[in-house]
Amino acid sequence: MQINSRGNAQYTFKTTIQRLKNHDQRSRIAKRGILINRYIINTDGACVGNPGPIGIGGIIKFNDQYITICENMGYGTNNEAEYLAIIKAIETVLDLPPGSVLIQSDSQLVVNQVNGIYRIKQQYLAELCNRVHTLIEKYPGTIELKWVSRNQNSEADALASKAAGTPQAVIKNNKVVTWESNYIPDSEALRMLPGLLGSCADGIRKLVSMKENAKFKNFKDLRIGGIDQYSHAKVEFLIQCAAVRFGDHAVDWLKEAVESFDTEYGKKALRWVARGLPPDMALKKVAVDMEVKANSTKKQAS
């Protein structure tokens, strides 16, 4: 690795050498007649505030098997978490039979920095990038790093979010269980539920209609519009409302995801489900609000 006078690190030459090395390794393995294992890895990093508590997640799939990564990494930045997730993934496959490895991350910045396309301005990211290259050089097979969209990285995202303290799905037997339901609520029971303030009702309808296309800003913009009947309701009442809207399965799934409705995170998610947000969107809404609050607190303190 070389860092110029402006603190920018460039890896183009080193990456080219590594590609040639990987090609030679692939050829040697093929000539020896050794079966090449294929590892498909998705990684992600999560950060509550930036900087803030960080977690890493990943899922390694091979030969109808899988290994999951879900670790809290203390305090850092979002980009640091993304790098640490990739580093952990490579360290894990180093203990497995050699083969061909494809690592997929939704961080365009980190992927392009490792692949030598982007320059690196921050010293700490240059050091992390160098760690990735060092591990790649140690690996006896081949490693390719590719960018994918966030929608294609949902399992790794859920694992990283849980590790950072903002769970987005159920993690059961080291496997991500996402929210799915064909439940149809009873229209009469829905009419009996407490109403929502106008802006909140409109915001929920808009967010739900966007589905997986909803972005950070869309969740951030959703507001209660004041104090409604769900704001200070007891957990038992919120559970009843959530069950009317999405079924008992929704309550069970959400509770397993947050582990308890006694926590502030769990209560807030349950309130949004009671208001009409699907459980997975409710978790995302609470996580976004936490990040916004953390960033606002940092600005006020600075």
PDB file of C-alpha atoms in Angstrom:
ATOM      1  CA  MET A   1       0.000   0.000   0.000  1.00  0.00           C
ATOM      2  CA  GLN A   2       1.187   3.493  -0.836  1.00  0.00           C
ATOM      3  CA  ILE A   3      -0.198   6.676   0.687  1.00  0.00           C
ATOM      4  CA  ASN A   4       0.535   9.955  -1.077  1.00  0.00           C
ATOM      5  CA  SER A   5       1.146  13.354   0.501  1.00  0.00           C
ATOM      6  CA  ARG A   6      -2.587  14.013   0.741  1.00  0.00           C
ATOM      7  CA  GLY A   7      -3.207  10.845   2.705  1.00  0.00           C
ATOM      8  CA  ASN A   8      -4.833   9.024  -0.210  1.00  0.00           C
ATOM      9  CA  ALA A   9      -4.148   5.326  -0.570  1.00  0.00           C
ATOM     10  CA  GLN A  10      -4.216   3.607  -3.959  1.00  0.00           C
ATOM     11  CA  TYR A  11      -4.420  -0.128  -4.473  1.00  0.00           C
ATOM     12  CA  THR A  12      -4.764  -0.446  -8.246  1.00  0.00           C
ATOM     13  CA  PHE A  13      -1.345  -2.020  -8.764  1.00  0.00           C
ATOM     14  CA  LYS A  14      -1.649  -4.316  -5.766  1.00  0.00           C
ATOM     15  CA  THR A  15      -5.147  -5.414  -6.824  1.00  0.00           C
ATOM     16  CA  THR A  16      -3.887  -6.244 -10.310  1.00  0.00           C
ATOM     17  CA  ILE A  17      -1.092  -8.365  -8.855  1.00  0.00           C
ATOM     18  CA  GLN A  18      -3.613 -10.142  -6.643  1.00  0.00           C
ATOM     19  CA  ARG A  19      -5.837 -10.943  -9.626  1.00  0.00           C
ATOM     20  CA  LEU A  20      -2.883 -12.496 -11.422  1.00  0.00           C
ATOM     21  CA  LYS A  21      -1.991 -14.424  -8.287  1.00  0.00           C
ATOM     22  CA  ASN A  22      -5.554 -15.674  -7.929  1.00  0.00           C
ATOM     23  CA  HIS A  23      -5.563 -16.774 -11.560  1.00  0.00           C
ATOM     24  CA  ASP A  24      -2.343 -18.740 -11.017  1.00  0.00           C
ATOM     25  CA  GLN A  25      -3.795 -20.317  -7.865  1.00  0.00           C
ATOM     26  CA  ARG A  26      -6.936 -21.320  -9.730  1.00  0.00           C
ATOM     27  CA  SER A  27      -4.851 -22.909 -12.443  1.00  0.00           C
ATOM     28  CA  ARG A  28      -2.687 -24.822  -9.953  1.00  0.00           C
ATOM     29  CA  ILE A  29      -5.729 -26.098  -8.091  1.00  0.00           C
ATOM     30  CA  ALA A  30      -7.384 -27.213 -11.319  1.00  0.00           C
ATOM     31  CA  LYS A  31      -4.228 -28.996 -12.497  1.00  0.00           C
ATOM     32  CA  ARG A  32      -4.006 -30.927  -9.241  1.00  0.00           C
ATOM     33  CA  GLY A  33      -7.586 -32.062  -9.798  1.00  0.00           C
ATOM     34  CA  ILE A  34      -8.717 -30.647  -6.446  1.00  0.00           C
ATOM     35  CA  LEU A  35     -12.433 -29.886  -6.199  1.00  0.00           C
ATOM     36  CA  ILE A  36     -12.881 -26.133  -5.911  1.00  0.00           C
ATOM     37  CA  ASN A  37     -15.351 -25.204  -3.206  1.00  0.00           C
ATOM     38  CA  ARG A  38     -17.609 -22.259  -3.996  1.00  0.00           C
ATOM     39  CA  TYR A  39     -18.304 -19.828  -1.153  1.00  0.00           C
ATOM     40  CA  ILE A  40     -20.951 -17.121  -1.545  1.00  0.00           C
ATOM     41  CA  ILE A  41     -20.654 -14.564   1.242  1.00  0.00           C
ATOM     42  CA  ASN A  42     -22.790 -11.536   2.054  1.00  0.00           C
ATOM     43  CA  THR A  43     -21.501  -9.029   4.600  1.00  0.00           C
ATOM     44  CA  ASP A  44     -22.813  -5.854   6.166  1.00  0.00           C
ATOM     45  CA  GLY A  45     -21.987  -3.388   8.898  1.00  0.00           C
ATOM     46  CA  ALA A  46     -24.407  -1.410  11.069  1.00  0.00           C
ATOM     47  CA  CYS A  47     -23.885   1.736  13.100  1.00  0.00           C
ATOM     48  CA  VAL A  48     -26.276   3.521  15.475  1.00  0.00           C
ATOM     49  CA  GLY A  49     -25.226   7.103  14.876  1.00  0.00           C
ATOM     50  CA  ASN A  50     -22.064   7.737  12.925  1.00  0.00           C
ATOM     51  CA  PRO A  51     -19.853   7.192  14.826  1.00  0.00           C
ATOM     52  CA  GLY A  52     -21.652   5.055  17.384  1.00  0.00           C
ATOM     53  CA  PRO A  53     -22.156   1.428  18.461  1.00  0.00           C
ATOM     54  CA  ILE A  54     -21.323  -0.865  15.548  1.00  0.00           C
ATOM     55  CA  GLY A  55     -22.144  -4.434  14.653  1.00  0.00           C
ATOM     56  CA  ILE A  56     -21.122  -6.735  11.822  1.00  0.00           C
ATOM     57  CA  GLY A  57     -23.108  -9.405  10.071  1.00  0.00           C
ATOM     58  CA  GLY A  58     -22.497 -11.979   7.419  1.00  0.00           C
ATOM     59  CA  ILE A  59     -23.683 -15.257   5.973  1.00  0.00           C
ATOM     60  CA  ILE A  60     -21.343 -17.746   4.293  1.00  0.00           C
ATOM     61  CA  LYS A  61     -23.072 -20.273   2.027  1.00  0.00           C
ATOM     62  CA  PHE A  62     -21.341 -23.353   0.637  1.00  0.00           C
ATOM     63  CA  ASN A  63     -22.258 -26.934  -0.260  1.00  0.00           C
ATOM     64  CA  ASP A  64     -25.820 -26.544   1.088  1.00  0.00           C
ATOM     65  CA  GLN A  65     -24.379 -25.319   4.392  1.00  0.00           C
ATOM     66  CA  TYR A  66     -24.094 -21.882   5.932  1.00  0.00           C
ATOM     67  CA  ILE A  67     -22.192 -20.026   8.631  1.00  0.00           C
ATOM     68  CA  THR A  68     -23.504 -16.784  10.126  1.00  0.00           C
ATOM     69  CA  ILE A  69     -21.589 -13.840  11.581  1.00  0.00           C
ATOM     70  CA  CYS A  70     -23.246 -11.577  14.150  1.00  0.00           C
ATOM     71  CA  GLU A  71     -20.851  -9.653  16.410  1.00  0.00           C
ATOM     72  CA  ASN A  72     -20.867  -6.372  18.284  1.00  0.00           C
ATOM     73  CA  MET A  73     -17.627  -4.511  17.564  1.00  0.00           C
ATOM     74  CA  GLY A  74     -17.842  -1.704  20.075  1.00  0.00           C
ATOM     75  CA  TYR A  75     -17.729   1.904  18.887  1.00  0.00           C
ATOM     76  CA  GLY A  76     -16.843   3.150  15.417  1.00  0.00           C
ATOM     77  CA  THR A  77     -18.110   4.412  12.073  1.00  0.00           C
ATOM     78  CA  ASN A  78     -20.379   2.805   9.518  1.00  0.00           C
ATOM     79  CA  ASN A  79     -17.542   2.369   7.005  1.00  0.00           C
ATOM     80  CA  GLU A  80     -15.377   0.811   9.693  1.00  0.00           C
ATOM     81  CA  ALA A  81     -18.139  -1.715  10.398  1.00  0.00           C
ATOM     82  CA  GLU A  82     -18.388  -2.565   6.692  1.00  0.00           C
ATOM     83  CA  TYR A  83     -14.648  -3.259   6.541  1.00  0.00           C
ATOM     84  CA  LEU A  84     -14.650  -5.292   9.747  1.00  0.00           C
ATOM     85  CA  ALA A  85     -17.465  -7.478   8.389  1.00  0.00           C
ATOM     86  CA  ILE A  86     -15.420  -8.296   5.283  1.00  0.00           C
ATOM     87  CA  ILE A  87     -12.313  -8.953   7.376  1.00  0.00           C
ATOM     88  CA  LYS A  88     -14.229 -11.331   9.652  1.00  0.00           C
ATOM     89  CA  ALA A  89     -15.657 -13.165   6.637  1.00  0.00           C
ATOM     90  CA  ILE A  90     -12.213 -13.746   5.115  1.00  0.00           C
ATOM     91  CA  GLU A  91     -10.797 -14.837   8.465  1.00  0.00           C
ATOM     92  CA  THR A  92     -13.631 -17.361   8.685  1.00  0.00           C
ATOM     93  CA  VAL A  93     -13.088 -18.894   5.235  1.00  0.00           C
ATOM     94  CA  LEU A  94      -9.365 -19.173   5.963  1.00  0.00           C
ATOM     95  CA  ASP A  95     -10.320 -21.966   8.376  1.00  0.00           C
ATOM     96  CA  LEU A  96     -12.377 -23.762   5.698  1.00  0.00           C
ATOM     97  CA  PRO A  97     -11.217 -25.872   2.714  1.00  0.00           C
ATOM     98  CA  PRO A  98      -9.808 -23.566   0.006  1.00  0.00           C
ATOM     99  CA  GLY A  99     -11.891 -22.642  -2.980  1.00  0.00           C
ATOM    100  CA  SER A 100     -13.451 -19.786  -4.897  1.00  0.00           C
ATOM    101  CA  VAL A 101     -14.901 -17.010  -2.722  1.00  0.00           C
ATOM    102  CA  LEU A 102     -17.373 -14.309  -3.750  1.00  0.00           C
ATOM    103  CA  ILE A 103     -17.930 -11.613  -1.115  1.00  0.00           C
ATOM    104  CA  GLN A 104     -20.928  -9.358  -1.674  1.00  0.00           C
ATOM    105  CA  SER A 105     -21.366  -6.079   0.209  1.00  0.00           C
ATOM    106  CA  ASP A 106     -23.845  -3.214  -0.203  1.00  0.00           C
ATOM    107  CA  SER A 107     -21.159  -0.638   0.628  1.00  0.00           C
ATOM    108  CA  GLN A 108     -20.140   0.792  -2.721  1.00  0.00           C
ATOM    109  CA  LEU A 109     -17.430   2.874  -1.042  1.00  0.00           C
ATOM    110  CA  VAL A 110     -15.700  -0.055   0.644  1.00  0.00           C
ATOM    111  CA  VAL A 111     -15.998  -2.394  -2.346  1.00  0.00           C
ATOM    112  CA  ASN A 112     -14.510   0.179  -4.700  1.00  0.00           C
ATOM    113  CA  GLN A 113     -11.751   1.077  -2.249  1.00  0.00           C
ATOM    114  CA  VAL A 114     -10.689  -2.547  -1.864  1.00  0.00           C
ATOM    115  CA  ASN A 115     -10.869  -3.077  -5.630  1.00  0.00           C
ATOM    116  CA  GLY A 116      -8.652  -0.040  -6.226  1.00  0.00           C
ATOM    117  CA  ILE A 117     -11.310   2.059  -7.966  1.00  0.00           C
ATOM    118  CA  TYR A 118     -11.715   4.704  -5.246  1.00  0.00           C
ATOM    119  CA  ARG A 119      -8.973   6.532  -3.402  1.00  0.00           C
ATOM    120  CA  ILE A 120      -8.909   6.360   0.388  1.00  0.00           C
ATOM    121  CA  LYS A 121      -8.693   9.670   2.203  1.00  0.00           C
ATOM    122  CA  GLN A 122      -8.951   8.510   5.823  1.00  0.00           C
ATOM    123  CA  GLN A 123      -5.907   6.839   7.356  1.00  0.00           C
ATOM    124  CA  TYR A 124      -7.936   4.417   9.494  1.00  0.00           C
ATOM    125  CA  LEU A 125      -9.816   3.172   6.416  1.00  0.00           C
ATOM    126  CA  ALA A 126      -6.523   2.771   4.531  1.00  0.00           C
ATOM    127  CA  GLU A 127      -5.266   0.553   7.359  1.00  0.00           C
ATOM    128  CA  LEU A 128      -8.439  -1.556   7.263  1.00  0.00           C
ATOM    129  CA  CYS A 129      -8.183  -1.865   3.494  1.00  0.00           C
ATOM    130  CA  ASN A 130      -4.614  -3.051   3.873  1.00  0.00           C
ATOM    131  CA  ARG A 131      -5.794  -5.703   6.349  1.00  0.00           C
ATOM    132  CA  VAL A 132      -8.259  -6.952   3.732  1.00  0.00           C
ATOM    133  CA  HIS A 133      -5.517  -7.214   1.110  1.00  0.00           C
ATOM    134  CA  THR A 134      -3.199  -8.984   3.538  1.00  0.00           C
ATOM    135  CA  LEU A 135      -5.875 -11.608   4.225  1.00  0.00           C
ATOM    136  CA  ILE A 136      -6.592 -12.007   0.514  1.00  0.00           C
ATOM    137  CA  GLU A 137      -2.909 -12.697  -0.081  1.00  0.00           C
ATOM    138  CA  LYS A 138      -2.936 -15.381   2.618  1.00  0.00           C
ATOM    139  CA  TYR A 139      -5.942 -17.171   1.147  1.00  0.00           C
ATOM    140  CA  PRO A 140      -4.945 -20.256  -0.891  1.00  0.00           C
ATOM    141  CA  GLY A 141      -7.927 -19.956  -3.239  1.00  0.00           C
ATOM    142  CA  THR A 142      -9.503 -16.980  -5.009  1.00  0.00           C
ATOM    143  CA  ILE A 143     -11.437 -14.054  -3.561  1.00  0.00           C
ATOM    144  CA  GLU A 144     -13.641 -11.622  -5.475  1.00  0.00           C
ATOM    145  CA  LEU A 145     -15.387  -8.626  -3.909  1.00  0.00           C
ATOM    146  CA  LYS A 146     -18.618  -7.374  -5.503  1.00  0.00           C
ATOM    147  CA  TRP A 147     -21.172  -4.661  -4.754  1.00  0.00           C
ATOM    148  CA  VAL A 148     -24.864  -5.587  -4.409  1.00  0.00           C
ATOM    149  CA  SER A 149     -27.909  -3.515  -3.564  1.00  0.00           C
ATOM    150  CA  ARG A 150     -29.265  -3.361  -0.017  1.00  0.00           C
ATOM    151  CA  ASN A 151     -32.301  -5.391  -1.080  1.00  0.00           C
ATOM    152  CA  GLN A 152     -29.944  -8.207  -2.128  1.00  0.00           C
ATOM    153  CA  ASN A 153     -28.180  -8.054   1.226  1.00  0.00           C
ATOM    154  CA  SER A 154     -31.086  -8.322   3.656  1.00  0.00           C
ATOM    155  CA  GLU A 155     -29.816 -11.333   5.635  1.00  0.00           C
ATOM    156  CA  ALA A 156     -26.419  -9.793   6.363  1.00  0.00           C
ATOM    157  CA  ASP A 157     -28.119  -6.493   7.191  1.00  0.00           C
ATOM    158  CA  ALA A 158     -30.379  -8.200   9.739  1.00  0.00           C
ATOM    159  CA  LEU A 159     -27.401  -9.898  11.406  1.00  0.00           C
ATOM    160  CA  ALA A 160     -25.385  -6.672  11.561  1.00  0.00           C
ATOM    161  CA  SER A 161     -28.343  -4.688  12.897  1.00  0.00           C
ATOM    162  CA  LYS A 162     -28.956  -7.201  15.671  1.00  0.00           C
ATOM    163  CA  ALA A 163     -25.275  -7.055  16.630  1.00  0.00           C
ATOM    164  CA  ALA A 164     -25.477  -3.239  16.817  1.00  0.00           C
ATOM    165  CA  GLY A 165     -28.499  -3.416  19.117  1.00  0.00           C
ATOM    166  CA  THR A 166     -31.189  -2.554  16.556  1.00  0.00           C
ATOM    167  CA  PRO A 167     -32.653  -5.933  15.477  1.00  0.00           C
ATOM    168  CA  GLN A 168     -34.489  -5.971  12.142  1.00  0.00           C
ATOM    169  CA  ALA A 169     -35.549  -9.620  11.961  1.00  0.00           C
ATOM    170  CA  VAL A 170     -35.710 -12.837  13.940  1.00  0.00           C
ATOM    171  CA  ILE A 171     -32.411 -14.713  14.254  1.00  0.00           C
ATOM    172  CA  LYS A 172     -33.273 -18.344  14.989  1.00  0.00           C
ATOM    173  CA  ASN A 173     -30.790 -21.225  15.053  1.00  0.00           C
ATOM    174  CA  ASN A 174     -28.250 -18.856  13.440  1.00  0.00           C
ATOM    175  CA  LYS A 175     -30.632 -18.252  10.545  1.00  0.00           C
ATOM    176  CA  VAL A 176     -32.460 -15.057   9.590  1.00  0.00           C
ATOM    177  CA  VAL A 177     -36.261 -15.366   9.635  1.00  0.00           C
ATOM    178  CA  THR A 178     -37.764 -12.396   7.786  1.00  0.00           C
ATOM    179  CA  TRP A 179     -41.346 -11.195   8.180  1.00  0.00           C
ATOM    180  CA  GLU A 180     -43.871 -12.832   5.872  1.00  0.00           C
ATOM    181  CA  SER A 181     -47.637 -13.019   6.202  1.00  0.00           C
ATOM    182  CA  ASN A 182     -50.832 -13.563   4.224  1.00  0.00           C
ATOM    183  CA  TYR A 183     -53.017 -12.459   7.124  1.00  0.00           C
ATOM    184  CA  ILE A 184     -56.215 -10.576   6.248  1.00  0.00           C
ATOM    185  CA  PRO A 185     -57.566  -8.502   9.172  1.00  0.00           C
ATOM    186  CA  ASP A 186     -61.225  -8.380  10.111  1.00  0.00           C
ATOM    187  CA  SER A 187     -62.631  -5.091   8.853  1.00  0.00           C
ATOM    188  CA  GLU A 188     -65.038  -4.705  11.779  1.00  0.00           C
ATOM    189  CA  ALA A 189     -62.264  -5.280  14.327  1.00  0.00           C
ATOM    190  CA  LEU A 190     -60.104  -2.684  12.551  1.00  0.00           C
ATOM    191  CA  ARG A 191     -62.835  -0.063  12.878  1.00  0.00           C
ATOM    192  CA  MET A 192     -62.877  -0.620  16.642  1.00  0.00           C
ATOM    193  CA  LEU A 193     -59.223   0.337  17.040  1.00  0.00           C
ATOM    194  CA  PRO A 194     -58.218   3.849  18.188  1.00  0.00           C
ATOM    195  CA  GLY A 195     -57.791   6.219  15.277  1.00  0.00           C
ATOM    196  CA  LEU A 196     -54.568   7.842  14.133  1.00  0.00           C
ATOM    197  CA  LEU A 197     -53.814  11.517  13.718  1.00  0.00           C
ATOM    198  CA  GLY A 198     -54.229  12.519  10.088  1.00  0.00           C
ATOM    199  CA  SER A 199     -50.573  13.023   9.180  1.00  0.00           C
ATOM    200  CA  CYS A 200     -49.578   9.722  10.791  1.00  0.00           C
ATOM    201  CA  ALA A 201     -52.259   7.712   8.978  1.00  0.00           C
ATOM    202  CA  ASP A 202     -51.223   9.218   5.643  1.00  0.00           C
ATOM    203  CA  GLY A 203     -47.540   8.617   6.389  1.00  0.00           C
ATOM    204  CA  ILE A 204     -48.081   4.951   7.233  1.00  0.00           C
ATOM    205  CA  ARG A 205     -50.124   4.368   4.072  1.00  0.00           C
ATOM    206  CA  LYS A 206     -47.419   6.014   1.972  1.00  0.00           C
ATOM    207  CA  LEU A 207     -44.592   4.055   3.605  1.00  0.00           C
ATOM    208  CA  VAL A 208     -46.392   0.713   3.316  1.00  0.00           C
ATOM    209  CA  SER A 209     -47.114   1.345  -0.365  1.00  0.00           C
ATOM    210  CA  MET A 210     -43.379   1.875  -1.031  1.00  0.00           C
ATOM    211  CA  LYS A 211     -42.499  -1.558   0.425  1.00  0.00           C
ATOM    212  CA  GLU A 212     -38.814  -2.395  -0.152  1.00  0.00           C
ATOM    213  CA  ASN A 213     -38.292   0.879  -2.025  1.00  0.00           C
ATOM    214  CA  ALA A 214     -38.693   2.898   1.187  1.00  0.00           C
ATOM    215  CA  LYS A 215     -35.502   4.795   2.020  1.00  0.00           C
ATOM    216  CA  PHE A 216     -33.999   6.167   5.243  1.00  0.00           C
ATOM    217  CA  LYS A 217     -35.573   9.589   4.663  1.00  0.00           C
ATOM    218  CA  ASN A 218     -39.033   8.057   4.167  1.00  0.00           C
ATOM    219  CA  PHE A 219     -38.851   6.397   7.585  1.00  0.00           C
ATOM    220  CA  LYS A 220     -37.420   9.545   9.134  1.00  0.00           C
ATOM    221  CA  ASP A 221     -40.268  11.677   7.767  1.00  0.00           C
ATOM    222  CA  LEU A 222     -42.985   9.505   9.326  1.00  0.00           C
ATOM    223  CA  ARG A 223     -44.348  11.338  12.380  1.00  0.00           C
ATOM    224  CA  ILE A 224     -47.054  10.593  14.933  1.00  0.00           C
ATOM    225  CA  GLY A 225     -48.312  14.168  14.624  1.00  0.00           C
ATOM    226  CA  GLY A 226     -48.737  14.605  18.375  1.00  0.00           C
ATOM    227  CA  ILE A 227     -49.788  12.330  21.231  1.00  0.00           C
ATOM    228  CA  ASP A 228     -52.244   9.623  20.198  1.00  0.00           C
ATOM    229  CA  GLN A 229     -53.941   6.841  22.149  1.00  0.00           C
ATOM    230  CA  TYR A 230     -51.047   4.484  21.437  1.00  0.00           C
ATOM    231  CA  SER A 231     -48.378   6.798  22.843  1.00  0.00           C
ATOM    232  CA  HIS A 232     -48.849   5.829  26.494  1.00  0.00           C
ATOM    233  CA  ALA A 233     -50.885   2.644  26.126  1.00  0.00           C
ATOM    234  CA  LYS A 234     -49.936  -0.446  28.110  1.00  0.00           C
ATOM    235  CA  VAL A 235     -48.128  -3.307  26.419  1.00  0.00           C
ATOM    236  CA  GLU A 236     -51.143  -5.626  26.746  1.00  0.00           C
ATOM    237  CA  PHE A 237     -53.354  -3.179  24.835  1.00  0.00           C
ATOM    238  CA  LEU A 238     -50.714  -2.637  22.145  1.00  0.00           C
ATOM    239  CA  ILE A 239     -50.404  -6.400  21.684  1.00  0.00           C
ATOM    240  CA  GLN A 240     -54.164  -6.667  21.148  1.00  0.00           C
ATOM    241  CA  CYS A 241     -54.121  -3.883  18.544  1.00  0.00           C
ATOM    242  CA  ALA A 242     -51.136  -5.392  16.734  1.00  0.00           C
ATOM    243  CA  ALA A 243     -52.841  -8.796  16.645  1.00  0.00           C
ATOM    244  CA  VAL A 244     -55.985  -7.263  15.123  1.00  0.00           C
ATOM    245  CA  ARG A 245     -53.973  -5.585  12.373  1.00  0.00           C
ATOM    246  CA  PHE A 246     -51.480  -8.344  11.553  1.00  0.00           C
ATOM    247  CA  GLY A 247     -52.440 -11.481  13.503  1.00  0.00           C
ATOM    248  CA  ASP A 248     -50.958 -13.223  16.541  1.00  0.00           C
ATOM    249  CA  HIS A 249     -48.030 -14.357  14.415  1.00  0.00           C
ATOM    250  CA  ALA A 250     -46.947 -10.731  14.039  1.00  0.00           C
ATOM    251  CA  VAL A 251     -46.775 -10.282  17.801  1.00  0.00           C
ATOM    252  CA  ASP A 252     -44.805 -13.521  18.225  1.00  0.00           C
ATOM    253  CA  TRP A 253     -42.373 -12.637  15.414  1.00  0.00           C
ATOM    254  CA  LEU A 254     -41.790  -9.120  16.730  1.00  0.00           C
ATOM    255  CA  LYS A 255     -41.266 -10.281  20.304  1.00  0.00           C
ATOM    256  CA  GLU A 256     -38.747 -12.880  19.170  1.00  0.00           C
ATOM    257  CA  ALA A 257     -36.926 -10.229  17.128  1.00  0.00           C
ATOM    258  CA  VAL A 258     -36.638  -7.695  19.975  1.00  0.00           C
ATOM    259  CA  GLU A 259     -36.494 -10.409  22.683  1.00  0.00           C
ATOM    260  CA  SER A 260     -38.723  -8.428  25.043  1.00  0.00           C
ATOM    261  CA  PHE A 261     -41.408  -5.729  24.984  1.00  0.00           C
ATOM    262  CA  ASP A 262     -40.034  -4.457  28.300  1.00  0.00           C
ATOM    263  CA  THR A 263     -37.193  -2.647  26.519  1.00  0.00           C
ATOM    264  CA  GLU A 264     -37.694   0.832  25.078  1.00  0.00           C
ATOM    265  CA  TYR A 265     -36.751  -0.468  21.635  1.00  0.00           C
ATOM    266  CA  GLY A 266     -39.307  -3.278  21.874  1.00  0.00           C
ATOM    267  CA  LYS A 267     -42.084  -0.995  23.132  1.00  0.00           C
ATOM    268  CA  LYS A 268     -41.539   1.568  20.389  1.00  0.00           C
ATOM    269  CA  ALA A 269     -41.613  -1.106  17.694  1.00  0.00           C
ATOM    270  CA  LEU A 270     -44.803  -2.584  19.177  1.00  0.00           C
ATOM    271  CA  ARG A 271     -46.466   0.872  19.198  1.00  0.00           C
ATOM    272  CA  TRP A 272     -45.783   1.306  15.480  1.00  0.00           C
ATOM    273  CA  VAL A 273     -47.184  -2.134  14.701  1.00  0.00           C
ATOM    274  CA  ALA A 274     -50.275  -1.273  16.746  1.00  0.00           C
ATOM    275  CA  ARG A 275     -50.643   1.887  14.647  1.00  0.00           C
ATOM    276  CA  GLY A 276     -50.460  -0.093  11.412  1.00  0.00           C
ATOM    277  CA  LEU A 277     -46.826  -0.462  10.320  1.00  0.00           C
ATOM    278  CA  PRO A 278     -45.902  -4.058   9.395  1.00  0.00           C
ATOM    279  CA  PRO A 279     -43.477  -5.567  11.968  1.00  0.00           C
ATOM    280  CA  ASP A 280     -40.390  -5.356   9.744  1.00  0.00           C
ATOM    281  CA  MET A 281     -41.093  -1.722   8.867  1.00  0.00           C
ATOM    282  CA  ALA A 282     -41.760  -0.931  12.532  1.00  0.00           C
ATOM    283  CA  LEU A 283     -38.299  -2.216  13.447  1.00  0.00           C
ATOM    284  CA  LYS A 284     -36.745  -0.137  10.687  1.00  0.00           C
ATOM    285  CA  LYS A 285     -38.637   2.962  11.838  1.00  0.00           C
ATOM    286  CA  VAL A 286     -37.375   2.611  15.412  1.00  0.00           C
ATOM    287  CA  ALA A 287     -33.799   2.019  14.226  1.00  0.00           C
ATOM    288  CA  VAL A 288     -33.914   5.111  11.999  1.00  0.00           C
ATOM    289  CA  ASP A 289     -35.284   7.232  14.856  1.00  0.00           C
ATOM    290  CA  MET A 290     -32.480   5.993  17.133  1.00  0.00           C
ATOM    291  CA  GLU A 291     -29.853   6.946  14.569  1.00  0.00           C
ATOM    292  CA  VAL A 292     -31.383  10.375  13.994  1.00  0.00           C
ATOM    293  CA  LYS A 293     -31.505  11.015  17.750  1.00  0.00           C
ATOM    294  CA  ALA A 294     -27.903   9.860  18.240  1.00  0.00           C
ATOM    295  CA  ASN A 295     -26.645  12.137  15.466  1.00  0.00           C
ATOM    296  CA  SER A 296     -28.666  15.068  16.817  1.00  0.00           C
ATOM    297  CA  THR A 297     -27.216  14.563  20.315  1.00  0.00           C
ATOM    298  CA  LYS A 298     -23.667  14.606  18.904  1.00  0.00           C
ATOM    299  CA  LYS A 299     -24.318  17.851  17.038  1.00  0.00           C
ATOM    300  CA  GLN A 300     -25.704  19.542  20.139  1.00  0.00           C
ATOM    301  CA  ALA A 301     -22.695  18.412  22.187  1.00  0.00           C
ATOM    302  CA  SER A 302     -20.152  19.667  19.637  1.00  0.00           C
TER     303      SER A 302
END
